[in-house]
Each structure stands twice: as structure tokens, then as C-alpha cells.
CSV table of C-alpha atoms in Angstrom, one decimal:
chain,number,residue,atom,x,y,z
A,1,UNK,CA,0.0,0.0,0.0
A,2,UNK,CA,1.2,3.9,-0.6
A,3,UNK,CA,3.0,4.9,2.7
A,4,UNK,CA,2.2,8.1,2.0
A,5,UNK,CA,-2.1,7.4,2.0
A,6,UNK,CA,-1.7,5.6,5.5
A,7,UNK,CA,0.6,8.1,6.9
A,8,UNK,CA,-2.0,11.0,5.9
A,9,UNK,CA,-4.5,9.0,6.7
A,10,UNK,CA,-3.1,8.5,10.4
A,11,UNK,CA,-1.8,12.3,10.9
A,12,UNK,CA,-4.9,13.5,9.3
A,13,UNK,CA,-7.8,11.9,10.5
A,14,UNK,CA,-6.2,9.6,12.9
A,15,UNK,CA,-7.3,6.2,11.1
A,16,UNK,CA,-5.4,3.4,11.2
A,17,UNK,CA,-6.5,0.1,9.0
A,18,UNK,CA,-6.5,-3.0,10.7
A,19,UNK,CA,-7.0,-4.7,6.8
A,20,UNK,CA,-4.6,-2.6,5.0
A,21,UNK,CA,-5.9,-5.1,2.1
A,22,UNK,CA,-9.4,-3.2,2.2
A,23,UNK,CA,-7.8,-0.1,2.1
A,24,UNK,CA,-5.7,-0.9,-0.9
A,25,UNK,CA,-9.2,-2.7,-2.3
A,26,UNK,CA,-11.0,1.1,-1.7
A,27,UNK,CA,-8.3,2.4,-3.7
A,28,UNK,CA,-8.3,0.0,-6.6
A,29,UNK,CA,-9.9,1.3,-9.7
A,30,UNK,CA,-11.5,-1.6,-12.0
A,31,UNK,CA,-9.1,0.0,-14.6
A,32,UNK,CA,-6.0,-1.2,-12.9
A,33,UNK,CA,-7.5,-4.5,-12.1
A,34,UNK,CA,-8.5,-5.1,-15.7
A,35,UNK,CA,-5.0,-4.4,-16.8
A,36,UNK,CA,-3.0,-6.4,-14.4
A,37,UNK,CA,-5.2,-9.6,-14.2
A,38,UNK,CA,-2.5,-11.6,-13.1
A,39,UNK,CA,-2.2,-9.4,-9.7
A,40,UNK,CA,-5.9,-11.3,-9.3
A,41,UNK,CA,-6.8,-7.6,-7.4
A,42,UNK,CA,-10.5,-6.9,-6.5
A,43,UNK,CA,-11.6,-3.4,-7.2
A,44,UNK,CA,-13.5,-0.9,-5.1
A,45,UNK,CA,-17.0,-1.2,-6.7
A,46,UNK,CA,-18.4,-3.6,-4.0
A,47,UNK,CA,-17.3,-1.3,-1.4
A,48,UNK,CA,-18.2,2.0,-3.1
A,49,UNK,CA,-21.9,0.0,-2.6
A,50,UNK,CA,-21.6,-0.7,1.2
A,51,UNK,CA,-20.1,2.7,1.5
A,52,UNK,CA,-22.7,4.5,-0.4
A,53,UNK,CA,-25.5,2.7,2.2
A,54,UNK,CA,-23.4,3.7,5.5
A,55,UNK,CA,-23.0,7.4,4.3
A,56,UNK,CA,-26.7,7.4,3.4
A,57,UNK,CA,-27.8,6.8,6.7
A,58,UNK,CA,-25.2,8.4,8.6
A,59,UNK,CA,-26.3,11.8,6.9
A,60,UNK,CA,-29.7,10.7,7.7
A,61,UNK,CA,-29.4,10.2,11.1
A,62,UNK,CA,-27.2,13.5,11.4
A,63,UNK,CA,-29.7,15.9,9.6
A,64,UNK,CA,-33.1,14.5,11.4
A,65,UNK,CA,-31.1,15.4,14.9
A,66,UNK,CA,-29.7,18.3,13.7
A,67,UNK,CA,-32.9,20.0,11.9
A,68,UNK,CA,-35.5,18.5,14.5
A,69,UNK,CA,-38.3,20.6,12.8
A,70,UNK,CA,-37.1,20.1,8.9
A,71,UNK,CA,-40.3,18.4,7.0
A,72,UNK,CA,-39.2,15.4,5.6
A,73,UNK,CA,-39.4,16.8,2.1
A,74,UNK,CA,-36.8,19.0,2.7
A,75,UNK,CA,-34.6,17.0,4.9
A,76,UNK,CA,-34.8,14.1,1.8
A,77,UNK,CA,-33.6,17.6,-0.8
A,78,UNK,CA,-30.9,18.3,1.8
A,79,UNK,CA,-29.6,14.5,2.3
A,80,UNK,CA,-29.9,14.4,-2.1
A,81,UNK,CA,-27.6,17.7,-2.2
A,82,UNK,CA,-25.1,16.1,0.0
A,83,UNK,CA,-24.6,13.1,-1.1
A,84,UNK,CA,-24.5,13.9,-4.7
A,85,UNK,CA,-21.4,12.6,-7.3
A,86,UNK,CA,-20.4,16.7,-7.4
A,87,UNK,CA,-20.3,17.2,-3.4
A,88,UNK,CA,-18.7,13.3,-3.2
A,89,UNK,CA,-16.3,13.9,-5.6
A,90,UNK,CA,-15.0,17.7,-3.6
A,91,UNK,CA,-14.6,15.8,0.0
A,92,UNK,CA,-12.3,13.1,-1.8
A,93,UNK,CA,-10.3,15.9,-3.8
A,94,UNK,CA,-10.0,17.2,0.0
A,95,UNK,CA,-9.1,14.4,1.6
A,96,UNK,CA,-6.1,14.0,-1.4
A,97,UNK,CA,-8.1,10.8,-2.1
A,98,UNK,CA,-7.6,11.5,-5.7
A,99,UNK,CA,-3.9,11.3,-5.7
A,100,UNK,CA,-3.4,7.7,-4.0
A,101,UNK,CA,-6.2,5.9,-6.3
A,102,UNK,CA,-4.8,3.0,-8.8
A,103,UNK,CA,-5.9,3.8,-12.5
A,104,UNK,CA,-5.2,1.9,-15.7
A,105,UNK,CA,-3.3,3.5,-18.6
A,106,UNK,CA,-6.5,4.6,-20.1
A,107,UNK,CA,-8.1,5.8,-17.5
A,108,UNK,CA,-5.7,8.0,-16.7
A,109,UNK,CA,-4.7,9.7,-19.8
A,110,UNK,CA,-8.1,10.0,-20.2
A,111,UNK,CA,-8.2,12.2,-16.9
A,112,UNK,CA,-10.1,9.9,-15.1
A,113,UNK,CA,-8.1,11.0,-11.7
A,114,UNK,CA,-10.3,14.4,-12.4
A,115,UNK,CA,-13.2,12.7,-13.2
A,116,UNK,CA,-16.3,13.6,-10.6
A,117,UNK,CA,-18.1,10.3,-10.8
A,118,UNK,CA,-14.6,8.1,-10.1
A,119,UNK,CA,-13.8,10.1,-7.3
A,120,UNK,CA,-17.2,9.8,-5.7
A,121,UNK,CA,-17.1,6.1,-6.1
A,122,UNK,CA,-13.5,6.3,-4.5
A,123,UNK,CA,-14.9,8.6,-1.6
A,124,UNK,CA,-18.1,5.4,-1.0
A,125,UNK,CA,-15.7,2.8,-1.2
A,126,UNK,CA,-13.4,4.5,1.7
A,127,UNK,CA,-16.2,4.5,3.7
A,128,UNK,CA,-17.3,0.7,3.0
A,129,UNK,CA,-13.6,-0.1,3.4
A,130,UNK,CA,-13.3,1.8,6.9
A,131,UNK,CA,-17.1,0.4,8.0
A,132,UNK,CA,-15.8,-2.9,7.0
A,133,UNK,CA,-12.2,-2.9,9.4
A,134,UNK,CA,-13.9,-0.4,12.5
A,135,UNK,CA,-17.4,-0.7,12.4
A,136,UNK,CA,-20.1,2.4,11.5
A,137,UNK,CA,-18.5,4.8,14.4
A,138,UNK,CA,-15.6,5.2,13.1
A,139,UNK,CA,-16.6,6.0,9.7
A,140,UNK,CA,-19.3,8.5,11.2
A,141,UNK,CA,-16.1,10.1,13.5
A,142,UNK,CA,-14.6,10.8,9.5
A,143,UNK,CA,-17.4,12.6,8.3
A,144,UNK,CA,-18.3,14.2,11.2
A,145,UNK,CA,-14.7,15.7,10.7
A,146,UNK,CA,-14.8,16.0,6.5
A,147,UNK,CA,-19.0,16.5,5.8
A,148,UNK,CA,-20.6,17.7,9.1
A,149,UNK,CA,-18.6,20.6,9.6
A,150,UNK,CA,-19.8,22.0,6.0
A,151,UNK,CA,-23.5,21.2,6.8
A,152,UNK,CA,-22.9,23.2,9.6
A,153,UNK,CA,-21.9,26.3,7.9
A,154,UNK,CA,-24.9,26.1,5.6
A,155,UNK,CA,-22.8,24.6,2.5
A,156,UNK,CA,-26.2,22.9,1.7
A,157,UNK,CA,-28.7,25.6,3.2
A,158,UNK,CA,-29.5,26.6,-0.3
A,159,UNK,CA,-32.3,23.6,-0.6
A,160,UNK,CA,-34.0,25.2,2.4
A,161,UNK,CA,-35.6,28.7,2.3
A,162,UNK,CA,-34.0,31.4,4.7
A,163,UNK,CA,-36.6,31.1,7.3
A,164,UNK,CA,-36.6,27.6,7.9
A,165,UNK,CA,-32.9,27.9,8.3
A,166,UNK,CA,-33.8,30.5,10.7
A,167,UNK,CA,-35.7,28.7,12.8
A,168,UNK,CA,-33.8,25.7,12.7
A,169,UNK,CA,-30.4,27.8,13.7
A,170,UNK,CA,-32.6,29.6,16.4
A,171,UNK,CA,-34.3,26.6,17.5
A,172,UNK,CA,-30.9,25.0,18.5
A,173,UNK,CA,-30.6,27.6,21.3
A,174,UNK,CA,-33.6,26.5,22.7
A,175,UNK,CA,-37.6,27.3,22.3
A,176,UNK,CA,-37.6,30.5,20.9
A,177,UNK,CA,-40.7,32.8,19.6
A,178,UNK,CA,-40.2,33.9,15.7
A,179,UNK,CA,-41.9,36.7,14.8
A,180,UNK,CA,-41.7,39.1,11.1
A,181,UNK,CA,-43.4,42.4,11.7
A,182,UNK,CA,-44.4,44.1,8.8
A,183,UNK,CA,-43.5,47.5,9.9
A,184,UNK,CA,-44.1,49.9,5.9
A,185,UNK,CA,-45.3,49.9,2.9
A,186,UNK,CA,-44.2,52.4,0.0
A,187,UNK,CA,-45.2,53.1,-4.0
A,188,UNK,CA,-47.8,52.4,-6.0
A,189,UNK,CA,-50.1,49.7,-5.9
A,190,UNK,CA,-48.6,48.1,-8.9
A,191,UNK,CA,-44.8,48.6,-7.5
A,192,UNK,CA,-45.5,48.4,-3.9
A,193,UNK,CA,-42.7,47.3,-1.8
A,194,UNK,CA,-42.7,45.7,1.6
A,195,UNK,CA,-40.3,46.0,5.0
A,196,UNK,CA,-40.4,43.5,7.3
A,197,UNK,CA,-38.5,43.2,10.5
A,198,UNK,CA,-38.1,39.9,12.4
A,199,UNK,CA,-37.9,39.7,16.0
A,200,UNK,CA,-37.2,36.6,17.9
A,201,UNK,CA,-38.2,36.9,21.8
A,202,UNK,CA,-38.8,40.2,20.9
A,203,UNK,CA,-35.5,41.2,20.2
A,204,UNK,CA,-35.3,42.4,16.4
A,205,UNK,CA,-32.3,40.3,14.4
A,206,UNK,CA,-32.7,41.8,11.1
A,207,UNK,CA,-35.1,43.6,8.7
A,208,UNK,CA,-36.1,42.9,4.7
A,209,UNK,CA,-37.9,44.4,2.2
A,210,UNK,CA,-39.1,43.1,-1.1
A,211,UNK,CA,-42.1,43.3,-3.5
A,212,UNK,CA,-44.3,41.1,-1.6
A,213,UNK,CA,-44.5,40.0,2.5
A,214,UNK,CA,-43.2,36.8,1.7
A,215,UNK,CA,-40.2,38.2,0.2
A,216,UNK,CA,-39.6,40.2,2.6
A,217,UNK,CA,-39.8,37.8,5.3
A,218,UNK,CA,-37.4,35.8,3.1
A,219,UNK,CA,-34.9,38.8,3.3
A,220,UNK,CA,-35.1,39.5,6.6
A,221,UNK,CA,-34.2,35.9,7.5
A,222,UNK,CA,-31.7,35.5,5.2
A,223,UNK,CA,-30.3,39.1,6.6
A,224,UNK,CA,-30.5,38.3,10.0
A,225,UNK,CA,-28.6,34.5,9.1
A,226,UNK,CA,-25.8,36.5,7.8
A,227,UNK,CA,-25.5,39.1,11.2
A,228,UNK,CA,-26.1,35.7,12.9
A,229,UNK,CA,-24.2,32.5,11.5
A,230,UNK,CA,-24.6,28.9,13.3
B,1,UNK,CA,-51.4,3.7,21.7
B,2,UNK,CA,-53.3,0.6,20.5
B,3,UNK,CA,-52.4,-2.4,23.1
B,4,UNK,CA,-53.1,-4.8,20.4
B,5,UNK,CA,-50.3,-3.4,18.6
B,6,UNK,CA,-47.7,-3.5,21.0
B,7,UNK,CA,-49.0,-7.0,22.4
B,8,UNK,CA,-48.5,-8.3,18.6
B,9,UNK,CA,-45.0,-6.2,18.7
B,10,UNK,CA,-43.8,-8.4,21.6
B,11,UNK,CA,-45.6,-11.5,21.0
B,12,UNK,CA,-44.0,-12.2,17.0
B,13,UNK,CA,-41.3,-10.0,17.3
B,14,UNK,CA,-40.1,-9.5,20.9
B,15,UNK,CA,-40.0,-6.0,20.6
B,16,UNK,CA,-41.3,-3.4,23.3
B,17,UNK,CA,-40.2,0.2,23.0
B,18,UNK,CA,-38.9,2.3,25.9
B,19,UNK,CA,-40.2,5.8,24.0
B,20,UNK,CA,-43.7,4.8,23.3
B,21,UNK,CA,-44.7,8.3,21.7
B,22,UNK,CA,-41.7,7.0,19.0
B,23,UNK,CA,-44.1,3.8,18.0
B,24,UNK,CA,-47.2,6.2,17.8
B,25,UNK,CA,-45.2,8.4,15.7
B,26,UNK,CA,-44.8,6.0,13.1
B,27,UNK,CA,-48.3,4.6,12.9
B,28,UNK,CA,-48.9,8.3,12.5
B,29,UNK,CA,-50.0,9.3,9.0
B,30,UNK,CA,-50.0,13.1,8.2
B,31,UNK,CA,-54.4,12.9,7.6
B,32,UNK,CA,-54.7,12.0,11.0
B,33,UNK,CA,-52.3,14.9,11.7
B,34,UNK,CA,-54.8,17.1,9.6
B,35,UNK,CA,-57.7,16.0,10.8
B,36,UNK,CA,-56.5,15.9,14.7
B,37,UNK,CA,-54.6,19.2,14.9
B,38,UNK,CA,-55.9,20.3,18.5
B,39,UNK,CA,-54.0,17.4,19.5
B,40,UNK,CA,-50.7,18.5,17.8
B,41,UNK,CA,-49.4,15.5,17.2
B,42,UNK,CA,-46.6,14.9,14.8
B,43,UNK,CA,-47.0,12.6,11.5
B,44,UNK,CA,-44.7,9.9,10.6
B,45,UNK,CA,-42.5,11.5,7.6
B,46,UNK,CA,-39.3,12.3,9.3
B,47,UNK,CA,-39.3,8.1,10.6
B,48,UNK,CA,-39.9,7.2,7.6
B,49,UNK,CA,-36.7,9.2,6.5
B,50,UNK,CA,-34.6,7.8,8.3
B,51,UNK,CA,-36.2,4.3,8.5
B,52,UNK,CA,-35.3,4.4,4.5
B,53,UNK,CA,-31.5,5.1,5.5
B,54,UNK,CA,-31.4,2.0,8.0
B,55,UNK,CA,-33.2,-0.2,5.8
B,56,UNK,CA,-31.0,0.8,3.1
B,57,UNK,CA,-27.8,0.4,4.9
B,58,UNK,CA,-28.9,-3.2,6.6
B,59,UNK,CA,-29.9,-4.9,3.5
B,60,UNK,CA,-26.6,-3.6,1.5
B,61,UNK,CA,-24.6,-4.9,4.7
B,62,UNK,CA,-26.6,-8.5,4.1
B,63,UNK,CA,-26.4,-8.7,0.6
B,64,UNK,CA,-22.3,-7.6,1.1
B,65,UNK,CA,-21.6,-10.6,3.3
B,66,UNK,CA,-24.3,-13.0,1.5
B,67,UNK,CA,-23.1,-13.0,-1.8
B,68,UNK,CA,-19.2,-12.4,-1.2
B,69,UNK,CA,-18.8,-13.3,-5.7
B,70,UNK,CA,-21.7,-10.7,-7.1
B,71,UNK,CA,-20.5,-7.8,-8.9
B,72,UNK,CA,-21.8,-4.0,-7.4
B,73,UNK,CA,-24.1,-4.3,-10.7
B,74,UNK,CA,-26.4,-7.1,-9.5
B,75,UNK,CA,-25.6,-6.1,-5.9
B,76,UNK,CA,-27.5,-2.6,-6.8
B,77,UNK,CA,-30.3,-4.5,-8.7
B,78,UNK,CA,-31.1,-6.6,-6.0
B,79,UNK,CA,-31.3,-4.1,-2.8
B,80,UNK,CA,-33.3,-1.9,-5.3
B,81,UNK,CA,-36.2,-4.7,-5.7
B,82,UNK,CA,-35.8,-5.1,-1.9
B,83,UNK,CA,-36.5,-2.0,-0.9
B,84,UNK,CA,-38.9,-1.0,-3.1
B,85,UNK,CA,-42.4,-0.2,-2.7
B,86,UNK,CA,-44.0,-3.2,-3.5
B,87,UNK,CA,-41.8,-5.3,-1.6
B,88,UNK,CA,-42.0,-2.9,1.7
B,89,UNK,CA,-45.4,-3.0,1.4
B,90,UNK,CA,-46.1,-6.5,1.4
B,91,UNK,CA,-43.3,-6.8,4.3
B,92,UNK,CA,-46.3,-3.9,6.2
B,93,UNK,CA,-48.7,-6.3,5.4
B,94,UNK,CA,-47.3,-9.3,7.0
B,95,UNK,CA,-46.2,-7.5,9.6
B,96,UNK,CA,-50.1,-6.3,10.1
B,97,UNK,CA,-49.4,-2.9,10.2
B,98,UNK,CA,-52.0,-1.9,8.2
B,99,UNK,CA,-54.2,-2.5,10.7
B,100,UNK,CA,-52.9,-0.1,13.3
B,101,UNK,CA,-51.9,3.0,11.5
B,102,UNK,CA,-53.8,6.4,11.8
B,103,UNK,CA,-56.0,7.7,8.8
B,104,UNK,CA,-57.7,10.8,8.3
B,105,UNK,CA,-61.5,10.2,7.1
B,106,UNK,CA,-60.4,11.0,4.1
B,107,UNK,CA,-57.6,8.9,3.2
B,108,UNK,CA,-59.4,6.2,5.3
B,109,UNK,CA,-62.4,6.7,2.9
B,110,UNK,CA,-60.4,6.7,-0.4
B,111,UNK,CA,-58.5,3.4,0.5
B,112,UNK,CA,-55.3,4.7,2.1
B,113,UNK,CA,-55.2,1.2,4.1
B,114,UNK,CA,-54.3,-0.8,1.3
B,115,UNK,CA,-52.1,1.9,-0.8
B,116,UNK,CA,-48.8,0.7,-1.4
B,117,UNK,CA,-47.2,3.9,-1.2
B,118,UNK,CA,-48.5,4.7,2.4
B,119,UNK,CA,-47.6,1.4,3.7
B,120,UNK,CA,-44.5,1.4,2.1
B,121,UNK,CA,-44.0,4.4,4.3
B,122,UNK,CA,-45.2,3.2,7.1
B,123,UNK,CA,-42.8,-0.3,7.2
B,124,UNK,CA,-39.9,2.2,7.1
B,125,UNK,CA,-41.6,4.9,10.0
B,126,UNK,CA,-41.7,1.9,11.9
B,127,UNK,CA,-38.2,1.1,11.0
B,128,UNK,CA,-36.8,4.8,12.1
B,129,UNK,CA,-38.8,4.4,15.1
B,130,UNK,CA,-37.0,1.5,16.2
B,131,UNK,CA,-33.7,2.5,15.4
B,132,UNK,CA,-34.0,5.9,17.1
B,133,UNK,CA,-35.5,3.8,20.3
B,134,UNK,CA,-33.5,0.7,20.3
B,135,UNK,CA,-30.5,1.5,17.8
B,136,UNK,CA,-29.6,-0.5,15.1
B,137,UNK,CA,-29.0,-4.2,16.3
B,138,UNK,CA,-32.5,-3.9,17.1
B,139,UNK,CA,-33.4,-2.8,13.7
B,140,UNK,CA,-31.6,-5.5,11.9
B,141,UNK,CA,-32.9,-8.6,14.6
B,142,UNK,CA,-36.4,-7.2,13.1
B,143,UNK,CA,-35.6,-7.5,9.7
B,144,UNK,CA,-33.2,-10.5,10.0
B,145,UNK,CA,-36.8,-12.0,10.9
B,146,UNK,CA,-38.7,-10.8,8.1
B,147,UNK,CA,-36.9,-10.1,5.5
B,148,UNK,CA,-33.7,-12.0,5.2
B,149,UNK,CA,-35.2,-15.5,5.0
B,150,UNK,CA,-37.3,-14.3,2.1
B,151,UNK,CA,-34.0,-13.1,0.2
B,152,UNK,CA,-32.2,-16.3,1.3
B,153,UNK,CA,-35.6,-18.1,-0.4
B,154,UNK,CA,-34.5,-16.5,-3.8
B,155,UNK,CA,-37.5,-13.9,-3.4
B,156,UNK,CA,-35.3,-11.1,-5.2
B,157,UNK,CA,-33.5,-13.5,-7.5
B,158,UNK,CA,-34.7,-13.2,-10.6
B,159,UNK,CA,-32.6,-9.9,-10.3
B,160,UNK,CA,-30.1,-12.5,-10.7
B,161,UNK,CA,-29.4,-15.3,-13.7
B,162,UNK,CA,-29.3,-18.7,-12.6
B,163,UNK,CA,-25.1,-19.3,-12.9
B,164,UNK,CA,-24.3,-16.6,-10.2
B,165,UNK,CA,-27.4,-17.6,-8.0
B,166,UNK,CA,-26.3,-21.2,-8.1
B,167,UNK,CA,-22.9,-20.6,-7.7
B,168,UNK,CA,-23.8,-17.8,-4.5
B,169,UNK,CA,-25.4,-20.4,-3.5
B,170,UNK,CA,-22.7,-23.6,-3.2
B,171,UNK,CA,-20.1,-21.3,-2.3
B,172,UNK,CA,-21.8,-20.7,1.2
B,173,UNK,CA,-20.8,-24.0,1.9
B,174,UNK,CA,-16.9,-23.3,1.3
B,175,UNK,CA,-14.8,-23.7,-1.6
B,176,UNK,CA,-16.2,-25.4,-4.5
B,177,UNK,CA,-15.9,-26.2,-8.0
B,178,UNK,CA,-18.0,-25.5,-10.5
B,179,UNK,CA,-18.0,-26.8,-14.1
B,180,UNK,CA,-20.4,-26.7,-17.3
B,181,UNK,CA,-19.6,-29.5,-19.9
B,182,UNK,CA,-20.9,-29.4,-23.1
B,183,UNK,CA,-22.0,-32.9,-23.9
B,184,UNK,CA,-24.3,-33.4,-27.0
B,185,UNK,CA,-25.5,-30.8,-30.0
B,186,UNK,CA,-28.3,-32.1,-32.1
B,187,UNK,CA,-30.1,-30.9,-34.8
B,188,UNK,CA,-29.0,-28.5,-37.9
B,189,UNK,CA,-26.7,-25.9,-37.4
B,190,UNK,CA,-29.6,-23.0,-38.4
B,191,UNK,CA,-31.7,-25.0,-35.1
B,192,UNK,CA,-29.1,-26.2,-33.0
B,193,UNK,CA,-29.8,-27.7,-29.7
B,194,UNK,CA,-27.3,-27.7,-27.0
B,195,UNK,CA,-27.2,-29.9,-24.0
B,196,UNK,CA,-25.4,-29.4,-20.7
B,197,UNK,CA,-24.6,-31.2,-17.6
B,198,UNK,CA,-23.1,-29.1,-15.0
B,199,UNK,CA,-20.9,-30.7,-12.1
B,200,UNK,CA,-19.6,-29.1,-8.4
B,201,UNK,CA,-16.5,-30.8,-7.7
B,202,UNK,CA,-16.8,-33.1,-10.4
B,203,UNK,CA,-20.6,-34.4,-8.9
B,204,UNK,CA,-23.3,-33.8,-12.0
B,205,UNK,CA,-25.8,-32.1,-10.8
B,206,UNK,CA,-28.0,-30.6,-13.5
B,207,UNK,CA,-28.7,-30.8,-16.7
B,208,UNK,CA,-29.9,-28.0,-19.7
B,209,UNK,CA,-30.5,-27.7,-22.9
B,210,UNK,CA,-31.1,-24.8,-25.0
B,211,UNK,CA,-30.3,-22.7,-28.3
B,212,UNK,CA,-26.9,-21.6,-27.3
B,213,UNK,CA,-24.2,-22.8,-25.4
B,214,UNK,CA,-25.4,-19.8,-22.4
B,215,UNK,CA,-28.3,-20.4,-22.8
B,216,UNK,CA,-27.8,-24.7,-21.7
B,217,UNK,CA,-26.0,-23.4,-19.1
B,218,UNK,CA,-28.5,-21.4,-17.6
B,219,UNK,CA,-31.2,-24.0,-17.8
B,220,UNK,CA,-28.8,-26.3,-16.4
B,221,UNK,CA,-28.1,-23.5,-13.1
B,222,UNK,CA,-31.6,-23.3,-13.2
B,223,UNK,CA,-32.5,-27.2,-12.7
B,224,UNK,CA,-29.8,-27.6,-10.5
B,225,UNK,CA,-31.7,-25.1,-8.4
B,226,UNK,CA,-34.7,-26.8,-8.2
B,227,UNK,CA,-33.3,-29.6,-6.6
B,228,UNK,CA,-31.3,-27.8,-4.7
B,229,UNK,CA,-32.9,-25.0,-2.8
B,230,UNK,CA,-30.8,-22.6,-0.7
């Protein structure tokens, strides 16, 4: 196995294979295993399977604690945004996953080290790999450290409105009373624009404005996120 | 909550839950919720999203370990005719959850009982439910009892072709052998028949015939099946 992928794998994240063979295994492209049969290697596909399974639920189970009043439709948007080949294929570029997986000839001049949907497979079968040798706390200690963290900072916030983020942010605290105020109105009738301000325990945290209430409201939350971050 | 319910819960499955207001959750559906709302209580979406996650991860863990030889390909196939809807909600049915769960009138009136969709839901509520109040051992004794016997019985094998099933299926027993032997061809070449014995460390077992070569071979698998169930 590359030195180099256990020793940033220790120093980094603090994991340690007992089956270095898995590791390697999580690592192996069907590329390189198609052009060195007589190695008889397995490639990572089965894993990328388990792994896919194991990351599904642990962003499941992470999300439903986290966003305890999220409606299941946008808690299913959320765990879909996550988990998609794009956001996959980022968190192994970040973990340097990229530059320890085994290609063949082809596949590499080809750019398939680049390639988003290689390097999400690569990021699954890590995690099948790591589920397999310590079990599903381990792997959920990783992506609390490499996935979490960014769900956190609202990397994926975009699939919920601004005041459901609100409230969920808010709600974290504690029970909390969320309030928007429509406090004026200016312009014609046909060009009217709103302002909004929202209070929460009757403390105002930001104020909006926008061609309807709704959008106002909207602005204001998404104002008062920004004064305010998780 | 209905004592029937958690009397059957116990009685088939051994299960009592600690968080009672978790079971009621999932026999929760969101018409009740509508229809009830001075009672505020809280429908059984969010279960069901995770539910879907531990189901999903439990029956890739299974199939991983089951079939140690099938490709990610087949492996994919197979969990997907698993967990779909159909097949979660006949699991519901046998499971008699249909009886218990919470309609609105309306839904109630318009067949919701029997919809596949609702009690696909429902079987995976129940699911999240458990795991949430008895983590996941708990979750996987449960399905260990209704669903794996049913995927060991070749329920979900015609995702499969006959060679890999049989040879998944021999291989549980250790090491083994496994050889197709062409032994006869009759008929003109434009209407060929072919006719196959196949043999696990050198003991016949099955015979085929077909129109091709693959295709002998696969009635052979096939027969030897039959007479050798799983």
C-alpha cells in the first residue's frame, strides 16, 4: 500500500486500517485491475456499494437530529444535495483521495483522476472499506470531521428557504418565539414594496424588504442569518 | 397507543419500545395529523426518512456478506427490488401494520389502508422508530426476521441469472468447483440444440439444454436449483 495514503490517513484523520488489504481494495480502480489480471486484485466497486449505504444513513441520522423541525421533504432535498457525485467527488479531492487511487493507462490519460463520478465512487468505497475494518463509528467520526462541519456552515442551506434555516439555527438555542413584523409599505399599488423586520423573543435580528410580505420575510431571514451565523 | 399493537410487537417480534410516543409516531400518518390538529401530534414522515436510510444500509450490509462473488451491478439490482415499494409494502402487510396505523377520514375513505405507497411508508416509519429507540441491532434482529429469510428463499433472484445464483449459492458452503460441460448438439446448425450437464467438484448435478451454449447453461443452473434449494 502507498505509505504516504496511511501516513496522511493517520496524521490527518487519525485512522489506522487494521486490513490494509481493504484499504488498498477502496483504492483500486477496475481499470487497474482489468489491466494487471494476473495481480488477481478486486476493485473498489463492492465497497463504493456498502459505502454509499453507510453514508446514506449516517447523513440521515445527522440531519433529522440536527434540523429537528425540517419536514421530511426538505430534509430528503438536503440528504440528495449532499450526497450527490459533485459534493462526493469535492470531499475526496479534500481528503487528497484523488492522488493515491490506482488507474489503468487509459483511464488515466483520459483524466479519469479528475473525473467527478470516479472520485465519488473512491470517496463510498473508503467509507465501505473503513465500515468494513472499525465498524459504522468510526466511519461517522470521519465525516463528522470532513462532511458535518460544512452542513454546519450552511454549505447545503441553499435547498431550504432562509426562514426555515432561521428557525432551525434559532431553535438549536432553545424554544424561541419567531416573529416578522411588517412594519411599511411604500409606492404604487402596482410597484409596492414591503419592509419587514423579524424579531425573535422580541428582540429584532434583522429587517427585509421586497415586492411582496413573503419576500420580505425571506430577506429578513436571510439578513439576519448572515448578522447571525450557526 | 393501541395495546393490540404493542402485544402483537412483543408476542412475533419481541419488541417493546422504551419511548412509546416513537411507536405512535410512526403509525402516525400526516391525515390523522390534519384532521387531529388540536391534538398536535406529529406525523410519521421524518421516521420514515430515516427508516429508508437504515433499511438501506442493513440490506446492502446483508447482501455484502451473502453474496461475497456478485459484482456492485447485480448487488444494486437486488437491494433496489428489496427495498422497493411493492416489496415494503407486502413486508407492512405481513407485519399487520396496516391495521394499526392512523388515517384521516379522508384517506381512510379513499383506500389509504391498502395503498402501497402509504404502507410502504409506514414499514420504514416503523423502522426509524425503532432504530431511534433501540439502535440498530435492534433494527436488523427485526428484519433479520422478516426479511432476510425471504432473500435467502431466492425472493429477489430473478434480479439475478441462474449461474451466479447457483454458484452464490454452493459457495456458502466453502470452496467449491464448478463446471459446465458441453455434452451433445443435435439438430442443424440453423436449429441447434445444446445440451449441458453441470458438475460441483466433479458431482453432476443438473442438466440443460437450450439454443446456445449460455443459454444450456443457464437451464442447467436453473434445474440444479430446483433440486437444490438454498
Amino acid at each position: 500500500m502507498d505509505n504516504q495514503l496511511t501516513t496522511e490517513l493517520k496524521e490527518r484523520y487519525g485512522i489506522v486500517f487494521h486490513d490494509v488489504n481493504l484499504l488498498e481494495q477502496a483504492f483500486t480502480h477496475s481499470s487497474y485491475v482489468n489491466e494487471h489480471r494476473y495481480l488477481k486484485l478486486s476493485d473498489n466497486e463492492r465497497l463504493e456499494f456498502l459505502g454509499d449505504a453507510v453514508l446514506e444513513l449516517l447523513v440521515s441520522q445527522y440531519l433529522y437530529k440536527q434540523f429537528p423541525e425540517m419536514p421530511e421533504g426538505k430534509l430528503t432535498k438536503m440528504r440528495a444535495a449532499i450526497v450527490r457525485e459533485d459534493s462526493l467527488s469535492k470531499f475526496a479531492k479534500e481528503c487528497h483521495f484523488d492522488q493515491y487511487i490506482l488507474l489503468g493507462k487509459g483511464e488515466e490519460n483520459s483524466g479519469g483522476r479528475t473525473r467527478p463520478a470516479l472520485l465519488c465512487d473512491l470517496f463510498e468505497a473508503f467509507l465501505g472499506a473503513l465500515f468494513l475494518d472499525q465498524k459504522v463509528d468510526a466511519v461517522k467520526k470521519f465525516i463528522a470531521e470532513v462532511i458535518f462541519p460544512k452542513i454546519d456552515a450552511g454549505a447545503f442551506s441553499h435547498e431550504m428557504d432562509h426562514k426555515t434555516h432561521l428557525q432551525e439555527v434559532l431553535q438549536r438555542q432553545g424554544d424561541v418565539h419567531i416573529d416578522y413584523r411588517l412594519v411599511n409599505e411604500e409606492g404604487p399599488a402596482h410597484d409596492r414594496i414591503f419592509f419587514v423586520e423579524v424579531f425573535v423573543n422580541e428582540k429584532m435580528i434583522g429587517t427585509g424588504q421586497g415586492k411582496s410580505k413573503k419576500l420580505a420575510e425571506q430577506d429578513a431571514a436571510e439578513r439576519a442569518l448572515k448578522k447571525n451565523p450557526e
